[in-house]
Short mmCIF file of C-alpha atoms (C1' of nucleotides) in Angstrom, two decimals:
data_model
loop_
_atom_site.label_atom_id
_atom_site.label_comp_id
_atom_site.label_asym_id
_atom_site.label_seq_id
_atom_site.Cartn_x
_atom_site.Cartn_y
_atom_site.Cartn_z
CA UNK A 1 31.49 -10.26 1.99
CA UNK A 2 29.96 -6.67 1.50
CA UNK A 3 31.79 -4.08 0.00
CA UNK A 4 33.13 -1.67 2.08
CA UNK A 5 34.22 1.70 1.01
CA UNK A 6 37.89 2.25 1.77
CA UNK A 7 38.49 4.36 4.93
CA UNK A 8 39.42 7.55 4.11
CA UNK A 9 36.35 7.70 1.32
CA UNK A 10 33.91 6.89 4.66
CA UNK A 11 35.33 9.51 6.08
CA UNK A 12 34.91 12.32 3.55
CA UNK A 13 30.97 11.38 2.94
CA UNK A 14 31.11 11.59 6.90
CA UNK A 15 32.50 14.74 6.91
CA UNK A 16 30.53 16.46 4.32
CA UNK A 17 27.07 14.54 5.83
CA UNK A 18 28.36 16.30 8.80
CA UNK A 19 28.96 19.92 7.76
CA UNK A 20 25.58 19.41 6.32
CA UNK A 21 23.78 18.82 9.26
CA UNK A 22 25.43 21.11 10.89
CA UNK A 23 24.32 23.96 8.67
CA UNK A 24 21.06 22.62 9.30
CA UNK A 25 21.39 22.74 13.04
CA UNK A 26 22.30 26.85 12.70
CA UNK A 27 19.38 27.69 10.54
CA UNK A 28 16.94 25.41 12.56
CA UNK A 29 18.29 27.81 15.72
CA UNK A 30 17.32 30.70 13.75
CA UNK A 31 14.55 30.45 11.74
CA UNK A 32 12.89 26.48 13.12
CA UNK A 33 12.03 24.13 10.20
CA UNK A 34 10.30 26.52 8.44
CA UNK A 35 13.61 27.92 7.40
CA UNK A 36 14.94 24.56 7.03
CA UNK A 37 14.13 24.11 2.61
CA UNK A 38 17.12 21.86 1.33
CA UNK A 39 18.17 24.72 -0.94
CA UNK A 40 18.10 27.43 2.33
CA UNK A 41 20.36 24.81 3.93
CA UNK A 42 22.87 24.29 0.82
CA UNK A 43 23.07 27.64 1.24
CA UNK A 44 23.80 27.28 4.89
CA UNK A 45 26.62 25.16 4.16
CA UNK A 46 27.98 26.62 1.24
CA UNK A 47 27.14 24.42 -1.27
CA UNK A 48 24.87 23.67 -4.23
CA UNK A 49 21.08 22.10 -3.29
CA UNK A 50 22.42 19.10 -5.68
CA UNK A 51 25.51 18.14 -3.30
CA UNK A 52 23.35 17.67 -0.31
CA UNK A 53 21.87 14.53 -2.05
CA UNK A 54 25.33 13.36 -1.81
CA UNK A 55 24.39 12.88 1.93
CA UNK A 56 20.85 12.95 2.41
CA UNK A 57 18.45 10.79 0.41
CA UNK A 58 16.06 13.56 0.56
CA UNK A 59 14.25 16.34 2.35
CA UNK A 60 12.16 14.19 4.45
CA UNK A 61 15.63 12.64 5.61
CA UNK A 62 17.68 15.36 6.44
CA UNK A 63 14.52 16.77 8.07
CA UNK A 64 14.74 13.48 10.40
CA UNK A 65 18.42 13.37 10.77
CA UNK A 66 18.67 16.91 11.94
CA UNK A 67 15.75 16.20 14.42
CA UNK A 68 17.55 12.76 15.55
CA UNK A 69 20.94 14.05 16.05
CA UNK A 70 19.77 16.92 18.01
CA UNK A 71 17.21 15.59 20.06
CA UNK A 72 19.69 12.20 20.85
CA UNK A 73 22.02 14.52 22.50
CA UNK A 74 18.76 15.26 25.14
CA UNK A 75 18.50 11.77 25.45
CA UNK A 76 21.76 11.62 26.55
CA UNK A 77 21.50 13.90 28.90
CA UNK A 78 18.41 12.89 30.75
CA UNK A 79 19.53 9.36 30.29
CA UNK A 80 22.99 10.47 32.43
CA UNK A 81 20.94 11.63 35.29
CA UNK A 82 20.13 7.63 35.72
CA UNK A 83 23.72 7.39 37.67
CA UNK A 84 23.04 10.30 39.61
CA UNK A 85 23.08 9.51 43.88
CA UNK A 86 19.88 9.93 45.69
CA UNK A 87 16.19 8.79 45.30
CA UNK A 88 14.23 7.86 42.12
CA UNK A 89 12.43 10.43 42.65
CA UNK A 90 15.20 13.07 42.61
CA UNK A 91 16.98 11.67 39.88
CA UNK A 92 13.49 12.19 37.77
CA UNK A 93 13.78 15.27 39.14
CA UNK A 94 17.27 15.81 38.06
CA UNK A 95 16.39 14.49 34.66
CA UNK A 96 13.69 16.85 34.29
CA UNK A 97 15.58 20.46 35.49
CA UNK A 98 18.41 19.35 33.04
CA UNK A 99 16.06 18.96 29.85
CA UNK A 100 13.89 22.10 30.89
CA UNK A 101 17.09 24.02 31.49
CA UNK A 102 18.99 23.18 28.03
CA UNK A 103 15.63 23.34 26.39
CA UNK A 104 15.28 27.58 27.71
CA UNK A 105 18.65 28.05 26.86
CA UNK A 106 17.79 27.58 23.02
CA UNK A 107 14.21 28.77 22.81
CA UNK A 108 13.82 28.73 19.10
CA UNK A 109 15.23 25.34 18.48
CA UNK A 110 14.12 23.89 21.29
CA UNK A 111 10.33 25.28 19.98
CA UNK A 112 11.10 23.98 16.56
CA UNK A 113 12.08 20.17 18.18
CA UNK A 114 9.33 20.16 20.46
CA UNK A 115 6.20 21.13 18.54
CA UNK A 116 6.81 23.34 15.60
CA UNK A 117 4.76 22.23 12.79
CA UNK A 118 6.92 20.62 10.37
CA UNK A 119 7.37 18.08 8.05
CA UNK A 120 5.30 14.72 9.11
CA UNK A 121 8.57 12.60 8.96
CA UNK A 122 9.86 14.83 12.30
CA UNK A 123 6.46 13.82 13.56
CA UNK A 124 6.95 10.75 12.53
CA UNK A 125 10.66 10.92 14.91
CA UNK A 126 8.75 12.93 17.69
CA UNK A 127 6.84 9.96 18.24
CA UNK A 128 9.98 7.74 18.03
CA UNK A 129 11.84 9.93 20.54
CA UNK A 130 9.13 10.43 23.09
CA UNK A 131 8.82 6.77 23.80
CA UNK A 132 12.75 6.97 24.43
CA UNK A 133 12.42 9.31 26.67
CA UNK A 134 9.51 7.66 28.23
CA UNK A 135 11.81 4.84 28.65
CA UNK A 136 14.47 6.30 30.70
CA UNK A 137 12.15 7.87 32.70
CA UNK A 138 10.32 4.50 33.38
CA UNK A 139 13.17 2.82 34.33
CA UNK A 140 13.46 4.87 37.38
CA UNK A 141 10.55 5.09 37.68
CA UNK A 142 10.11 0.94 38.38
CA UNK A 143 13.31 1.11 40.22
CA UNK A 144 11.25 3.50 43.08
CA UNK A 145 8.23 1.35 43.05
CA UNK A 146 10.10 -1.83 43.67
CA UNK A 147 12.08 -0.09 46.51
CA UNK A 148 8.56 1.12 47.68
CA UNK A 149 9.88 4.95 47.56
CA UNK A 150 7.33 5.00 44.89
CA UNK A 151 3.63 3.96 45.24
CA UNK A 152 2.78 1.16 42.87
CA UNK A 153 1.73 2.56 39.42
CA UNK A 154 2.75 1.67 35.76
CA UNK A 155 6.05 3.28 35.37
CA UNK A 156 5.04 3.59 31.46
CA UNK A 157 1.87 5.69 32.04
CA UNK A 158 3.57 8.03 34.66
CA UNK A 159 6.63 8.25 32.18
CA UNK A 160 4.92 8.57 28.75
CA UNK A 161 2.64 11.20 31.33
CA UNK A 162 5.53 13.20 32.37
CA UNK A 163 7.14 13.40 29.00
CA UNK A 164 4.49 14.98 27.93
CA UNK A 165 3.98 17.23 30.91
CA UNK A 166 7.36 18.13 30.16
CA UNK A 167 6.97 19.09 27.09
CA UNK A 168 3.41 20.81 27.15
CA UNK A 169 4.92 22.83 29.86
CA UNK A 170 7.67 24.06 28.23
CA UNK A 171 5.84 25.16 24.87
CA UNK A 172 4.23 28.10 25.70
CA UNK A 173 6.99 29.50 27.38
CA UNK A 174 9.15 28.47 24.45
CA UNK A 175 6.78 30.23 22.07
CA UNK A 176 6.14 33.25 23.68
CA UNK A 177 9.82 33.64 24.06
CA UNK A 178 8.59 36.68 26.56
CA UNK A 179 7.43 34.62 29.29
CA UNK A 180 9.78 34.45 32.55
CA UNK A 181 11.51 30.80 32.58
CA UNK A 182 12.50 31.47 35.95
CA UNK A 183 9.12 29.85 37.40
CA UNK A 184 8.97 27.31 35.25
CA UNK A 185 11.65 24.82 36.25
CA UNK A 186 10.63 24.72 39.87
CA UNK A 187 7.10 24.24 39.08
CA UNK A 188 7.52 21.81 36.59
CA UNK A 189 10.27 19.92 39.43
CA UNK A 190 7.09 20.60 42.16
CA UNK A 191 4.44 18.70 39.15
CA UNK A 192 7.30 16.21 38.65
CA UNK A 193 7.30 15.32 42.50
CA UNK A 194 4.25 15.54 43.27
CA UNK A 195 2.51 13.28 40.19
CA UNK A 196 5.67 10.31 41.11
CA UNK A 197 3.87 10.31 44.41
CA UNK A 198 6.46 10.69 46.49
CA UNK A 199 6.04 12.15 49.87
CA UNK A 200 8.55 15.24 49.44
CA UNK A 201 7.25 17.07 47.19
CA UNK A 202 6.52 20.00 49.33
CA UNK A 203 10.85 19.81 50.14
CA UNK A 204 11.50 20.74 46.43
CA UNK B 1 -23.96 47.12 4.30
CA UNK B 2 -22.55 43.67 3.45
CA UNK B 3 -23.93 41.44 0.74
CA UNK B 4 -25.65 38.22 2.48
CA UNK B 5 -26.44 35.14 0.53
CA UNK B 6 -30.28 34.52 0.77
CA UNK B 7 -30.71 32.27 4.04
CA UNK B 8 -31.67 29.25 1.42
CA UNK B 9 -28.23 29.48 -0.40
CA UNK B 10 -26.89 29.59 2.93
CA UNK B 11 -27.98 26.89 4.22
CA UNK B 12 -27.23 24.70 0.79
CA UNK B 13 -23.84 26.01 1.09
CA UNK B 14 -23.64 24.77 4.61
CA UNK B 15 -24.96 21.51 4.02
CA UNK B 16 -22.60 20.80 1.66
CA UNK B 17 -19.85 21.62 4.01
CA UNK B 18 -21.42 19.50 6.71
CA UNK B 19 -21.56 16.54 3.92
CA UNK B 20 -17.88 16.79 3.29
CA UNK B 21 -16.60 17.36 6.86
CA UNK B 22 -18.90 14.09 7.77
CA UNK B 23 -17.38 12.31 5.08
CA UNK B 24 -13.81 13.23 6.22
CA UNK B 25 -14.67 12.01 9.37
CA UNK B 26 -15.79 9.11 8.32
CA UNK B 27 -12.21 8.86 6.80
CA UNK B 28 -10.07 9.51 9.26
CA UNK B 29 -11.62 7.62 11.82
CA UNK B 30 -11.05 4.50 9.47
CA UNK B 31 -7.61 5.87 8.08
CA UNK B 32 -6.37 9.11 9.89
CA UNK B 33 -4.93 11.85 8.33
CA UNK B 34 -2.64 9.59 5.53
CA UNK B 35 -5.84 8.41 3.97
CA UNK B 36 -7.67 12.56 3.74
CA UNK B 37 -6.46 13.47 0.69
CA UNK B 38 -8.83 15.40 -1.50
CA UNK B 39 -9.53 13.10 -3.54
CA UNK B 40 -10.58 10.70 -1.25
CA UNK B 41 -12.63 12.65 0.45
CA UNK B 42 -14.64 13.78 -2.37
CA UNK B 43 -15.11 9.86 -3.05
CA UNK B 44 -16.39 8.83 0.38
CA UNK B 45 -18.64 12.39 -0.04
CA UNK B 46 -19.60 11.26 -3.30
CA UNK B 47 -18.92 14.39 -4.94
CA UNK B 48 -16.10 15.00 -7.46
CA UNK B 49 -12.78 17.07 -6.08
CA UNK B 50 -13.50 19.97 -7.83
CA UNK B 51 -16.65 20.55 -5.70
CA UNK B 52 -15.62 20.23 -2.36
CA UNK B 53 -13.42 23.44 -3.09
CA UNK B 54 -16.97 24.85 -3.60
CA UNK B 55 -16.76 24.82 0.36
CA UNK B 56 -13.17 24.84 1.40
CA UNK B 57 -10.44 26.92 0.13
CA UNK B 58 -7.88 24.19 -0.03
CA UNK B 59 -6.46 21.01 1.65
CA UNK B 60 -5.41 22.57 4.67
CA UNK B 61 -8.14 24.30 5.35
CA UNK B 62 -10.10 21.37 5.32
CA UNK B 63 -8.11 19.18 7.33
CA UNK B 64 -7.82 22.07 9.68
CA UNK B 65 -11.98 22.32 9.85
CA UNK B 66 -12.25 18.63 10.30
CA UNK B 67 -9.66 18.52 13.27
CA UNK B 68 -11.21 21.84 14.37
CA UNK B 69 -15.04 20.23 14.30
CA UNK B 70 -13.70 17.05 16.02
CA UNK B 71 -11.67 18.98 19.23
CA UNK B 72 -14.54 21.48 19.49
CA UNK B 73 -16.61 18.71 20.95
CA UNK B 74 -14.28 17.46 22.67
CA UNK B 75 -13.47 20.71 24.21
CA UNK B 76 -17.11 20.67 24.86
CA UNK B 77 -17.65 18.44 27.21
CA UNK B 78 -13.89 18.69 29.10
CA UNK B 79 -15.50 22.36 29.47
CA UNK B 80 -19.18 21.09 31.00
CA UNK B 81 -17.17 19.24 33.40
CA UNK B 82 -16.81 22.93 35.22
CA UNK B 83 -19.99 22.69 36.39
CA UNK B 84 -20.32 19.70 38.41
CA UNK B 85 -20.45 19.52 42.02
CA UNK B 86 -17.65 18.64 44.48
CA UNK B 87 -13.94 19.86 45.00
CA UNK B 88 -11.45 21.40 42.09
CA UNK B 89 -10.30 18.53 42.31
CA UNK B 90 -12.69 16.03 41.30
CA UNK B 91 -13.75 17.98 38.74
CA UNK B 92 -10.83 18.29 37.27
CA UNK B 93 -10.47 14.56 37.35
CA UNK B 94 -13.51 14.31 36.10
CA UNK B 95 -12.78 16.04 32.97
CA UNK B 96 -9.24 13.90 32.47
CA UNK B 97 -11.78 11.01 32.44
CA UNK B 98 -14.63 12.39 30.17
CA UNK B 99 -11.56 13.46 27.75
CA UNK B 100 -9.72 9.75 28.14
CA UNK B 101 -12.63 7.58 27.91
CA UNK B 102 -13.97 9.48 24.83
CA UNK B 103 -10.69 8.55 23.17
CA UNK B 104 -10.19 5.18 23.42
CA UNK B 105 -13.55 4.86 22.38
CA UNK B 106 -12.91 6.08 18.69
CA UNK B 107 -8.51 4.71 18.89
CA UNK B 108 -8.21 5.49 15.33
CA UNK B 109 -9.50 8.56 15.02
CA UNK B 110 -8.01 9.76 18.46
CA UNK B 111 -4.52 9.13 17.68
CA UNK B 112 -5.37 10.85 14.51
CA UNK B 113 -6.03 13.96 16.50
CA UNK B 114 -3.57 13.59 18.90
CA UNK B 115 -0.19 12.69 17.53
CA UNK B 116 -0.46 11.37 13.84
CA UNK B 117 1.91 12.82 11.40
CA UNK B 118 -0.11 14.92 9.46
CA UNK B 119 -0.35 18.26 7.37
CA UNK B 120 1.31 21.09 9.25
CA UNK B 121 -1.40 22.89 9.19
CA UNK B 122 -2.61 20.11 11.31
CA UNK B 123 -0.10 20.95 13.81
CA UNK B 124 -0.99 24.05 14.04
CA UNK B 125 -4.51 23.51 15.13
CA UNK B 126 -3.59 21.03 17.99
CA UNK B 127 -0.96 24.32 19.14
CA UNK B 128 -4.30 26.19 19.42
CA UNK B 129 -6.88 23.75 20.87
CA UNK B 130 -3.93 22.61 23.60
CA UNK B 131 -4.04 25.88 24.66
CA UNK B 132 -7.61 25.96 24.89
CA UNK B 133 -7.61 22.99 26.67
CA UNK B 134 -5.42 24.50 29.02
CA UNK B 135 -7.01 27.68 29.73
CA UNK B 136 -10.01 25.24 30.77
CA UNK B 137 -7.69 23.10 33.35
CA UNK B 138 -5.95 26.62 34.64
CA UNK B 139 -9.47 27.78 35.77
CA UNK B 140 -10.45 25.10 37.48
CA UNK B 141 -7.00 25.03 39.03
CA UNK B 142 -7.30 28.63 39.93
CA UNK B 143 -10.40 28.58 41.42
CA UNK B 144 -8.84 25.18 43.59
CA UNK B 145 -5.62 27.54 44.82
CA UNK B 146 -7.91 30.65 45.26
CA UNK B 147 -10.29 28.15 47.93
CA UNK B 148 -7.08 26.86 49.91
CA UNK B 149 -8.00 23.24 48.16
CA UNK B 150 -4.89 22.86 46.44
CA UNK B 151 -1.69 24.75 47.31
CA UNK B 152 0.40 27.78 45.68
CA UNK B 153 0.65 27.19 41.75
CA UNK B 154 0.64 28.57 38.49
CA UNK B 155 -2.84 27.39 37.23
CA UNK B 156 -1.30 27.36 33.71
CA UNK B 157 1.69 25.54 33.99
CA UNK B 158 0.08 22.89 35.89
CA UNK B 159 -2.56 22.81 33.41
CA UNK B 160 -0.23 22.62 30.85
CA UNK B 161 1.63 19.99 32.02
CA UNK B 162 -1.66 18.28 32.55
CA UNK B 163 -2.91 18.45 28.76
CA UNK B 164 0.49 17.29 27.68
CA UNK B 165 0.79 14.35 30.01
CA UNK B 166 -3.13 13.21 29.29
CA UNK B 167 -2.05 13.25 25.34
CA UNK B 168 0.94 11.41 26.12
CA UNK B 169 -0.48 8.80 28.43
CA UNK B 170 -3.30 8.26 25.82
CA UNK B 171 -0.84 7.99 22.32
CA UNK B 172 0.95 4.94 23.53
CA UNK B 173 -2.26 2.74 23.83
CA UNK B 174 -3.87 4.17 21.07
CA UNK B 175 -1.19 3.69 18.75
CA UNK B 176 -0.56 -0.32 19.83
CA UNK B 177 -4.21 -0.65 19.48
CA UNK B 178 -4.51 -3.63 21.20
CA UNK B 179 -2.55 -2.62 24.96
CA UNK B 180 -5.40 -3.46 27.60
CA UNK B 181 -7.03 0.45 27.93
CA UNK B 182 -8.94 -0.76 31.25
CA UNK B 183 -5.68 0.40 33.58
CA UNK B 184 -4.88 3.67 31.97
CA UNK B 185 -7.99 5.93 33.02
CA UNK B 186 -7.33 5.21 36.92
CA UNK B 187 -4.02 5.54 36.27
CA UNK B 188 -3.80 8.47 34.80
CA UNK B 189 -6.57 10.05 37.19
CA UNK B 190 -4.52 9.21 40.30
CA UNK B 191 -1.16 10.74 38.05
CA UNK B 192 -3.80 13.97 37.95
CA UNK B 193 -4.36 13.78 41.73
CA UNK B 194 -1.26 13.68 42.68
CA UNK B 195 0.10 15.90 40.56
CA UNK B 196 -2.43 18.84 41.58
CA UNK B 197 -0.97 18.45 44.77
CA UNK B 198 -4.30 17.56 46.83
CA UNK B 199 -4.57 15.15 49.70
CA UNK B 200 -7.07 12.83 48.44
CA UNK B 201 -4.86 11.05 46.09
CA UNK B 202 -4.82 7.94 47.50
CA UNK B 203 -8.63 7.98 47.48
CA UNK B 204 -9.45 8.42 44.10
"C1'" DG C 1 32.96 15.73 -6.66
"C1'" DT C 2 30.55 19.72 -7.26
"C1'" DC C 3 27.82 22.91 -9.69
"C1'" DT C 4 24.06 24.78 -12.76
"C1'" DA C 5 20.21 24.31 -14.91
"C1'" DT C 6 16.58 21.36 -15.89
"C1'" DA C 7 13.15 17.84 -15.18
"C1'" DT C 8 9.91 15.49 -12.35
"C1'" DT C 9 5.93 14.71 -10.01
"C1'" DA C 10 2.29 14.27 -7.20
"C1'" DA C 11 -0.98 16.62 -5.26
"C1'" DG C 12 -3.66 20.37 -5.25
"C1'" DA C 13 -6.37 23.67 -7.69
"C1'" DT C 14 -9.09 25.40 -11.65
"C1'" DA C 15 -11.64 26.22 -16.04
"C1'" DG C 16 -15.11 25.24 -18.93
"C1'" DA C 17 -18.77 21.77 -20.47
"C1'" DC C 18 -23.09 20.04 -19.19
"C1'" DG D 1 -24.19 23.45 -9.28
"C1'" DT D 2 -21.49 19.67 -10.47
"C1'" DC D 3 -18.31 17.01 -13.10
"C1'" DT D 4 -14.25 15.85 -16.03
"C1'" DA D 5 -10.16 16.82 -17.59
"C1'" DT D 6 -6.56 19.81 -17.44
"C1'" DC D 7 -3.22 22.63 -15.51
"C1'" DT D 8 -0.35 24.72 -12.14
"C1'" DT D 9 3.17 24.98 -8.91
"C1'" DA D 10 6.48 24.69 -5.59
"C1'" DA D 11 9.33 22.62 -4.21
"C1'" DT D 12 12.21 18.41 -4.65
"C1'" DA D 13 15.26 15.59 -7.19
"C1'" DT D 14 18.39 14.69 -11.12
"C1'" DA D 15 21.39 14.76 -15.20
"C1'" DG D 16 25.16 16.22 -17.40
"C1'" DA D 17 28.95 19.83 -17.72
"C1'" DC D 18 33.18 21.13 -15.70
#
DNA sequence: GTCTATATTAAGATAGAC
DNA sequence: GTCTATCTTAATATAGAC
């Protein structure tokens, strides 16, 4: 039988894991993984660079963490839009405006998730994460094709396609931080339409 | 008036470049990025490290050139695809296919290009050449919603959307390696059709 | 358990011999 | 102009004090 640490001792190393990431969640809003050195984040939490390898095995870890507990919470929320009433096709739809939407409304973190350059192990997790997403997206995706809502296709290509048409689309405005995000959820809901093949796109 | 090297030196100097950049490709289309380290590189050139930074002024900057010399082509010949015949359209499908079949030709070396985890400077080039890539779909697309062809748009977000879902189709079957490659180009043309919001999908 | 101060270390980069 | 051998360095990672 493995040891187990006693309760209240998991919970501390949770806790402190947690405050750690969390610091690294404010100063990837602010300054994106270039700001993200395991010393700037100590700092960030208010403690000494040692005490974060309490929690983290490294910098390539906490780098991958941070990425996979923020970008999780996405998946979460494009994976809810599943339940949603309605067509395949709008519930893509649905899945897409949501993502866009929380992406704009945190420009420099969602830049820094998306396509920053940064440490290979978060492209390492991009990769990881994109074929999640791809999956979710698939699923409906087959759903609307066996219904025959959906032309026949390969639900993967289309998904793994729209995740990154998705994501392509959102970068520039993301880096410019300038550009006017008000056009860019409707067209990327009128791409998202009109590539699943549906036959109301135009009704977007 | 600037100092020139004599043309000869010049054109030593440049060979020598060439030899290393050819020997880097050589490299990553076996090994991708995690096998271009410096050393390496000097060993497949068959030069010692300390002279390839006769040519380049560090690691980055060489794996930048080498992705930078590899895209260019590609660029290249998404770019000649402008000046066929026949609707926006087409040639913009055209290009998606040119650009697709091109990379599962070389897998390896693709994927290296596309999505591996790799230097951040890395990164930052495919930032750069995605755009470029871009600009090359929006004015095709332009011209299309300037003839009536395809309807109201923004030329760059479609285009956009367009680079990022090509990439994305393309990583998943170059990454397996083995996942049949003979269904993704139509598929991902008629995802292209579709999604430029023409009426000759179903024909393609 | 946490901090400070130090050590590591793995590439990358360079200097000097030939 | 090229090589070998050395050195730097920028973090990261750790050890030992408190």
């Amino acid at each position: 039988m493995p040891y187990r640490r006693p309760p209240a001792v998991q919970a501390r190393l949770d806790a402190r894991r947690d405050h750690v990431l969390e610091a690294a969640v404010r100063l990837l809003s602010r300054e994106g993984y270039g700001g993200c050195s395991v010393a700037a984040i100590a700092a960030e939490a208010g403690i000494s660079t040692g005490s974060v390898y309490q929690s983290f095995a490294g910098k390539s870890e906490l780098a991958a963490a941070l990425f996979r507990t923020l970008v999780a919470r996405e998946l979460e929320a494009v994976a809810a839009c599943a339940d949603l009433p309605g067509t395949a096709a709008h519930r893509v739809a649905a899945a897409v405006e949501i993502f866009a939407s929380r992406a704009l409304q945190a420009p420099r973190r969602a830049f820094a998730l998306l396509a920053e350059p940064a440490d290979p192990a978060v492209d390492t997790e991009r990769l990881v994460f994109r074929r999640a997403f791809r999956d979710v997206y698939a699923a409906q995706i087959a759903a609307g094709v066996a219904s025959g809502e959906l032309p026949p296709q390969s639900p993967e290509l289309t998904a793994a396609a729209l995740v990154g048409a998705i994501a392509e689309a959102l970068v520039g405005p993301l880096a410019d931080g300038d550009a006017d995000p008000g056009e860019v959820i409707p067209g990327l809901i009128t791409f998202t339409l009109r590539a699943l093949g549906g036959h109301d796109a135009a009704d977007a």
